[in-house]
Coordinates of C-alpha atoms in Angstrom, one line a residue:
M13 CA -10.4 27.7 8.2
A14 CA -14.0 26.6 8.2
L15 CA -14.2 25.7 11.9
S16 CA -12.1 28.6 13.3
G17 CA -13.4 29.7 16.6
V18 CA -15.0 26.4 17.5
R19 CA -13.9 25.1 20.9
V20 CA -13.8 21.4 21.3
V21 CA -13.1 19.3 24.4
E22 CA -12.3 15.7 23.6
L23 CA -12.1 13.2 26.3
A24 CA -9.2 10.8 25.5
G25 CA -10.2 7.5 24.1
L26 CA -9.3 4.9 21.4
A27 CA -9.4 5.1 17.6
P28 CA -12.8 6.6 16.6
A29 CA -13.0 9.6 19.1
P30 CA -9.4 10.8 18.4
L31 CA -10.2 10.7 14.6
C32 CA -13.3 12.7 15.2
G33 CA -11.3 15.3 17.1
M34 CA -8.5 15.4 14.6
I35 CA -10.9 16.0 11.7
L36 CA -12.3 19.0 13.6
A37 CA -8.8 20.3 14.5
D38 CA -7.7 19.9 10.9
F39 CA -10.5 22.2 9.7
G40 CA -9.7 24.9 12.3
A41 CA -11.4 24.0 15.6
R42 CA -9.3 24.5 18.8
V43 CA -9.3 21.0 20.2
V44 CA -8.3 20.2 23.8
R45 CA -7.7 16.5 24.5
V46 CA -8.4 15.7 28.2
D47 CA -6.1 12.9 29.1
R48 CA -6.4 10.9 32.3
A49 CA -4.4 11.7 35.4
P50 CA -2.5 10.0 36.9
R51 CA -1.3 9.7 33.4
S52 CA 0.2 6.7 31.6
A53 CA 3.8 7.0 30.3
V54 CA 2.8 7.2 26.6
S55 CA -0.3 8.5 24.9
T56 CA -2.2 6.0 22.9
D57 CA -3.7 8.7 20.6
V58 CA -1.8 8.7 17.3
Q59 CA -4.4 11.0 15.9
G60 CA -3.4 14.0 18.1
R61 CA -2.6 16.3 15.2
G62 CA -3.5 19.9 16.0
K63 CA -4.7 19.2 19.5
R64 CA -3.5 20.3 22.9
S65 CA -3.4 18.1 26.0
L66 CA -4.7 18.7 29.4
A67 CA -4.2 15.9 32.1
L68 CA -7.1 15.8 34.4
D69 CA -8.4 13.3 37.0
L70 CA -12.1 13.1 36.5
K71 CA -12.6 10.7 39.4
Q72 CA -11.7 13.5 41.8
P73 CA -14.5 16.0 42.5
A74 CA -12.1 18.9 41.8
G75 CA -11.2 17.3 38.4
A76 CA -14.8 16.8 37.5
A77 CA -15.6 20.4 38.5
A78 CA -12.7 21.6 36.3
L79 CA -14.2 19.8 33.3
R80 CA -17.6 21.3 34.0
R81 CA -16.0 24.8 33.8
L82 CA -14.3 23.9 30.5
C83 CA -17.6 22.7 29.1
C84 CA -19.3 26.0 30.1
A85 CA -17.0 27.7 27.6
A86 CA -16.8 25.0 25.0
D87 CA -18.9 24.5 21.8
V88 CA -18.4 20.7 21.6
L89 CA -17.7 17.8 24.0
I90 CA -16.6 14.5 22.5
E91 CA -17.2 11.7 25.0
P92 CA -16.2 8.1 24.1
F93 CA -17.1 6.1 27.3
R94 CA -19.7 3.4 27.7
H95 CA -23.2 4.4 28.7
G96 CA -23.5 5.6 32.3
V97 CA -19.8 6.5 32.9
M98 CA -20.3 10.2 32.6
E99 CA -23.4 10.2 34.7
K100 CA -21.6 8.5 37.5
L101 CA -19.0 11.3 37.4
G102 CA -21.7 13.9 37.6
L103 CA -20.9 15.0 34.0
G104 CA -23.8 13.7 32.1
P105 CA -25.6 15.8 29.5
D106 CA -28.4 16.8 31.8
V107 CA -25.8 18.5 34.0
L108 CA -23.6 20.0 31.3
L109 CA -26.3 21.2 29.0
Q110 CA -28.1 22.9 31.9
E111 CA -24.9 24.8 32.6
N112 CA -24.2 25.5 28.9
P113 CA -27.4 25.1 26.7
R114 CA -25.3 25.7 23.6
L115 CA -23.1 22.7 24.1
I116 CA -23.0 20.0 21.5
Y117 CA -22.6 16.8 23.6
A118 CA -21.3 14.1 21.3
R119 CA -21.5 10.5 22.7
L120 CA -19.5 8.2 20.5
T121 CA -19.9 4.5 21.5
G122 CA -20.0 1.1 19.8
F123 CA -23.5 0.2 20.6
G124 CA -25.2 3.5 21.4
Q125 CA -26.8 4.9 24.6
T126 CA -29.7 2.5 24.7
G127 CA -30.4 -1.2 24.0
K128 CA -29.3 -4.6 25.2
Y129 CA -25.6 -4.0 24.5
A130 CA -25.4 -0.3 25.6
K131 CA -23.1 -1.1 28.5
S132 CA -21.2 -4.0 26.8
A133 CA -17.5 -3.9 25.7
G134 CA -16.8 -4.3 22.0
H135 CA -14.5 -3.5 19.2
D136 CA -14.8 -2.7 15.5
I137 CA -15.4 -6.3 14.5
N138 CA -18.3 -6.7 16.9
Y139 CA -20.0 -3.5 15.8
L140 CA -19.5 -4.5 12.1
A141 CA -21.0 -7.9 12.9
L142 CA -24.1 -6.5 14.6
S143 CA -24.7 -4.1 11.7
G144 CA -25.1 -7.0 9.3
V145 CA -22.3 -5.7 7.1
L146 CA -19.7 -8.2 8.2
S147 CA -21.9 -11.0 6.8
K148 CA -21.3 -9.6 3.3
M149 CA -17.5 -9.6 3.5
G150 CA -15.2 -12.5 2.7
R151 CA -14.2 -14.8 -0.1
K152 CA -16.1 -17.9 -1.2
D153 CA -15.9 -20.8 1.3
E154 CA -14.1 -18.6 3.8
N155 CA -15.3 -17.0 7.1
P156 CA -16.4 -13.4 7.0
Y157 CA -13.5 -11.0 7.6
A158 CA -13.3 -7.4 8.8
P159 CA -11.2 -5.0 6.7
L160 CA -8.9 -4.0 9.5
N161 CA -10.8 -1.8 11.9
L162 CA -11.6 0.9 9.4
L163 CA -15.4 0.5 8.8
A164 CA -17.0 0.7 12.2
D165 CA -14.3 2.5 14.2
F166 CA -13.4 5.2 11.8
A167 CA -16.0 5.4 9.0
G168 CA -19.1 4.5 11.0
G169 CA -17.7 6.0 14.2
G170 CA -15.3 8.9 13.9
V171 CA -16.4 10.3 10.6
V172 CA -20.1 9.9 11.2
C173 CA -19.8 11.5 14.6
A174 CA -17.9 14.5 13.1
L175 CA -20.8 14.8 10.6
G176 CA -23.2 14.8 13.4
I177 CA -21.2 17.5 15.2
I178 CA -21.0 19.8 12.1
T179 CA -24.8 19.3 11.5
A180 CA -25.6 20.2 15.1
L181 CA -23.3 23.3 15.0
Y182 CA -25.1 24.4 11.8
E183 CA -28.5 23.9 13.4
R184 CA -27.4 25.9 16.5
T185 CA -26.9 29.0 14.3
T186 CA -30.7 29.1 14.0
S187 CA -31.9 27.7 17.3
G188 CA -29.1 28.9 19.6
K189 CA -29.3 25.6 21.3
G190 CA -27.0 22.6 21.7
Q191 CA -28.0 19.0 21.7
I192 CA -26.9 15.4 22.4
I193 CA -25.5 13.3 19.6
D194 CA -25.9 9.5 20.1
A195 CA -23.3 8.2 17.7
S196 CA -23.5 4.4 17.6
M197 CA -20.8 2.7 15.5
V198 CA -23.2 -0.2 14.8
E199 CA -25.7 2.3 13.3
G200 CA -23.0 4.4 11.7
V201 CA -21.5 1.6 9.7
A202 CA -24.9 0.3 8.8
Y203 CA -25.8 3.8 7.5
I204 CA -22.7 4.2 5.3
S205 CA -23.6 0.7 4.0
S206 CA -27.0 1.9 2.9
F207 CA -26.2 0.9 -0.7
L208 CA -25.9 -2.7 0.3
W209 CA -29.4 -2.6 1.7
K210 CA -31.0 -0.5 -1.0
S211 CA -29.5 -2.6 -3.9
Q212 CA -30.9 -5.9 -2.7
N213 CA -33.4 -6.0 -5.6
L214 CA -30.8 -5.2 -8.3
G215 CA -29.4 -8.7 -8.5
L216 CA -26.0 -7.7 -7.2
W217 CA -26.1 -10.0 -4.2
N218 CA -28.2 -12.9 -5.4
R219 CA -25.3 -15.4 -5.2
P220 CA -23.6 -16.7 -2.1
R221 CA -21.0 -14.5 -0.5
G222 CA -17.8 -14.3 -2.5
E223 CA -19.5 -15.2 -5.8
N224 CA -21.0 -11.8 -6.6
M225 CA -19.7 -9.0 -8.7
L226 CA -18.4 -6.7 -5.9
D227 CA -17.3 -9.3 -3.3
S228 CA -14.4 -11.0 -5.1
G229 CA -16.6 -13.2 -7.3
A230 CA -16.0 -11.4 -10.6
P231 CA -12.7 -11.6 -12.5
F232 CA -13.0 -8.0 -13.5
Y233 CA -13.3 -6.8 -9.9
E234 CA -10.3 -8.3 -8.2
T235 CA -6.6 -7.9 -7.3
Y236 CA -3.9 -9.8 -9.2
K237 CA -0.2 -10.5 -8.3
T238 CA 2.5 -9.3 -10.6
S239 CA 5.8 -10.9 -11.4
D240 CA 7.7 -8.7 -8.9
G241 CA 5.4 -9.8 -6.0
K242 CA 3.3 -6.6 -6.1
F243 CA -0.4 -6.3 -7.1
M244 CA -2.8 -4.6 -9.5
A245 CA -6.4 -3.7 -8.7
V246 CA -9.0 -4.3 -11.4
G247 CA -12.4 -2.7 -11.4
A248 CA -13.6 -2.9 -15.0
I249 CA -17.3 -3.3 -14.4
E250 CA -18.8 -1.4 -17.4
P251 CA -18.6 -3.2 -20.8
Q252 CA -16.6 -0.4 -22.4
F253 CA -14.1 -0.5 -19.5
Y254 CA -14.0 -4.3 -19.6
E255 CA -13.1 -4.2 -23.3
Q256 CA -10.1 -2.0 -22.5
L257 CA -9.0 -4.4 -19.8
I258 CA -9.2 -7.3 -22.2
K259 CA -7.2 -5.3 -24.8
G260 CA -4.5 -4.4 -22.3
L261 CA -4.2 -8.1 -21.3
G262 CA -3.6 -9.0 -24.9
L263 CA -6.8 -11.1 -25.2
D264 CA -9.5 -11.2 -27.9
S265 CA -13.0 -10.6 -26.5
D266 CA -14.5 -12.6 -29.3
K267 CA -12.7 -15.7 -28.1
L268 CA -13.8 -15.2 -24.4
P269 CA -17.0 -16.0 -22.6
N270 CA -19.5 -13.2 -22.0
Q271 CA -18.4 -10.8 -19.2
L272 CA -21.4 -11.7 -17.0
S273 CA -21.2 -15.5 -17.5
F274 CA -21.1 -16.4 -13.8
S275 CA -20.1 -20.0 -14.5
D276 CA -17.0 -18.9 -16.3
W277 CA -15.8 -16.5 -13.7
P278 CA -13.5 -18.9 -11.8
K279 CA -11.9 -20.0 -15.1
M280 CA -11.4 -16.3 -16.2
K281 CA -9.9 -15.4 -12.9
K282 CA -7.2 -18.0 -13.4
K283 CA -6.6 -16.8 -16.9
F284 CA -6.3 -13.2 -15.8
A285 CA -4.0 -14.2 -12.8
A286 CA -1.7 -16.1 -15.2
I287 CA -1.3 -13.1 -17.5
F288 CA -0.8 -10.5 -14.7
A289 CA 1.9 -12.8 -13.2
Q290 CA 4.0 -12.3 -16.4
K291 CA 4.8 -8.6 -16.0
T292 CA 5.9 -6.3 -13.2
Q293 CA 3.6 -3.8 -11.6
A294 CA 5.5 -1.0 -13.3
E295 CA 5.1 -2.7 -16.7
W296 CA 1.3 -3.1 -16.1
C297 CA 1.1 0.6 -15.2
N298 CA 2.8 1.5 -18.4
I299 CA 0.1 -0.5 -20.3
F300 CA -3.0 0.7 -18.4
D301 CA -2.1 4.3 -17.3
G302 CA -4.0 6.7 -19.6
T303 CA -6.7 4.1 -20.4
D304 CA -10.2 3.6 -19.0
A305 CA -9.6 0.0 -18.1
C306 CA -9.9 0.8 -14.4
V307 CA -6.6 -0.9 -13.6
T308 CA -4.4 0.7 -10.9
P309 CA -1.4 -0.4 -8.8
V310 CA -1.9 -1.5 -5.3
L311 CA 0.5 0.9 -3.6
S312 CA 2.2 0.2 -0.3
F313 CA 2.5 2.9 2.4
D314 CA 6.2 3.3 1.3
D315 CA 5.2 4.1 -2.3
V316 CA 1.9 6.0 -2.0
A317 CA 3.3 9.5 -1.3
S318 CA 5.7 9.3 -4.3
H319 CA 3.1 8.2 -6.9
Q320 CA 2.8 10.8 -9.6
H321 CA -1.0 11.4 -9.1
N322 CA -0.7 11.8 -5.3
K323 CA 2.3 14.1 -5.7
Q324 CA 0.5 16.3 -8.1
R325 CA -2.4 16.7 -5.7
R326 CA -0.2 16.9 -2.6
S327 CA -2.4 14.2 -1.1
F328 CA 0.1 13.3 1.6
I329 CA 1.9 15.6 4.0
K330 CA 4.9 15.4 6.4
N331 CA 5.0 16.8 10.0
D332 CA 8.1 18.3 11.6
Q333 CA 9.4 14.8 12.4
E334 CA 9.2 13.7 8.7
E335 CA 6.2 11.4 9.4
I336 CA 3.9 11.0 6.4
S337 CA 0.1 11.0 6.7
P338 CA -2.8 11.8 4.4
R339 CA -3.8 15.4 3.8
P340 CA -7.2 16.3 5.3
A341 CA -10.1 15.7 2.9
P342 CA -12.2 17.0 1.3
L343 CA -10.4 20.0 -0.2
L344 CA -12.4 23.2 0.3
S345 CA -11.7 25.9 -2.3
R346 CA -11.8 29.0 0.0
T347 CA -11.3 27.6 3.5
P348 CA -9.2 24.4 3.1
A349 CA -8.0 22.5 6.1
V350 CA -4.5 23.6 7.3
P351 CA -3.2 20.7 9.3
S352 CA -0.7 21.3 12.0
C353 CA 2.9 20.2 11.1
N354 CA 3.8 19.9 14.8
R355 CA 4.3 16.6 16.6
D356 CA 1.4 15.2 18.6
P357 CA 1.1 16.6 22.1
F358 CA 2.6 14.9 25.2
I359 CA 0.0 14.0 27.9
G360 CA -0.5 17.1 30.0
E361 CA 1.8 19.3 27.9
H362 CA -0.7 22.2 27.7
T363 CA -2.5 21.8 31.1
E364 CA -1.6 25.2 32.5
E365 CA -2.0 27.0 29.1
V366 CA -5.5 25.5 28.5
L367 CA -6.7 26.2 32.1
L368 CA -5.5 29.8 31.9
E369 CA -7.2 30.2 28.5
Y370 CA -10.5 28.9 29.9
G371 CA -10.4 31.4 32.8
F372 CA -8.7 29.6 35.7
T373 CA -6.4 31.7 37.9
K374 CA -2.9 30.6 38.7
E375 CA -3.9 30.1 42.3
E376 CA -6.8 27.8 41.2
I377 CA -4.4 25.9 39.0
A378 CA -1.9 25.5 41.8
K379 CA -4.7 24.2 44.1
L380 CA -5.7 21.6 41.4
Y381 CA -2.1 20.5 41.2
S382 CA -1.7 20.2 44.9
D383 CA -4.9 18.2 45.1
K384 CA -3.5 15.9 42.3
A385 CA -6.5 16.7 40.1
I386 CA -4.2 17.8 37.2
E387 CA -0.8 17.0 35.9
F388 CA 1.8 18.8 33.9
G389 CA 3.6 16.9 31.1
K390 CA 6.9 18.3 29.8
P391 CA 8.6 17.1 26.6
K392 CA 11.8 15.2 27.4
S393 CA 15.1 16.3 25.8
N394 CA 16.7 13.8 23.5
L395 CA 20.2 13.5 25.0

């Protein structure tokens, strides 16, 4: 795989950092998740695919020293804490990069390492708000709304941080040096939203929120309920696609307002909604599949893996517990990701294995255990 041989130490965190680590693991990196000891009963990382778990108490000098040794042999450290936490533990980049100048030290936080909010708590919705992007989201006459916690946490956080790590690893092949990555979710989500900023003069956002082409204002860029309580998604922006949409709905374009007549959009939405409500989702799929009307079913998690297109591309996979999840993307032709089919690790399940691999002796491991700096987690039998 593309990242075979890359050693990653991921400090356990919430949402974005685990995704970043899982992406690297999916593409071949050997990722060790450092969980907290004393450990909680259950790991909150549902993105532990392909990782091993080491339970380590970083608040103890022996635990912090153990992490320093791990980082001396690692290529990447993913750190998800607020600014200053690692420095207080004696594990800041000044220390770790001095001991291992090739280390890529990735700091993934909501607000970044500097600025007024650097030490403040926050979640996806807060980062999305501060980026300016949240102000663009929402229907007419409604409050702005965040699309789950996908944009800032995962797109602007986990994915952008992974991009930074891969970029730094590539640069290291020339310089031989590591570096610090300051991955701010505010800036990450703003960056992936560059189109919104750079399209300001195109007329796409001249109207109030919820009345523009792409923010639920247009009848041809909307979702519609079907007679069986499901939904269809419509994205017929271009005139030739819009014409096929109109044809599929059984309408005559000569008897309808111009596609871009803003004042007629509310009326056209009601017309489209009334027509879509007359047939089931499957019936609409039979009408629009194979056309360029840009009309697709809104699939539930229960249905998505069995859809013909997704089945043909094997877009979803199952692990050894029959749990379904998306196949890693993008698909590389020579060195594709080969995601692990094993269950996610228990906290501390691989503590001894990892420490031995990183050069610790059994006597040193026993001492760390007696000092309560590490813990061993064993899978429980299902009786």
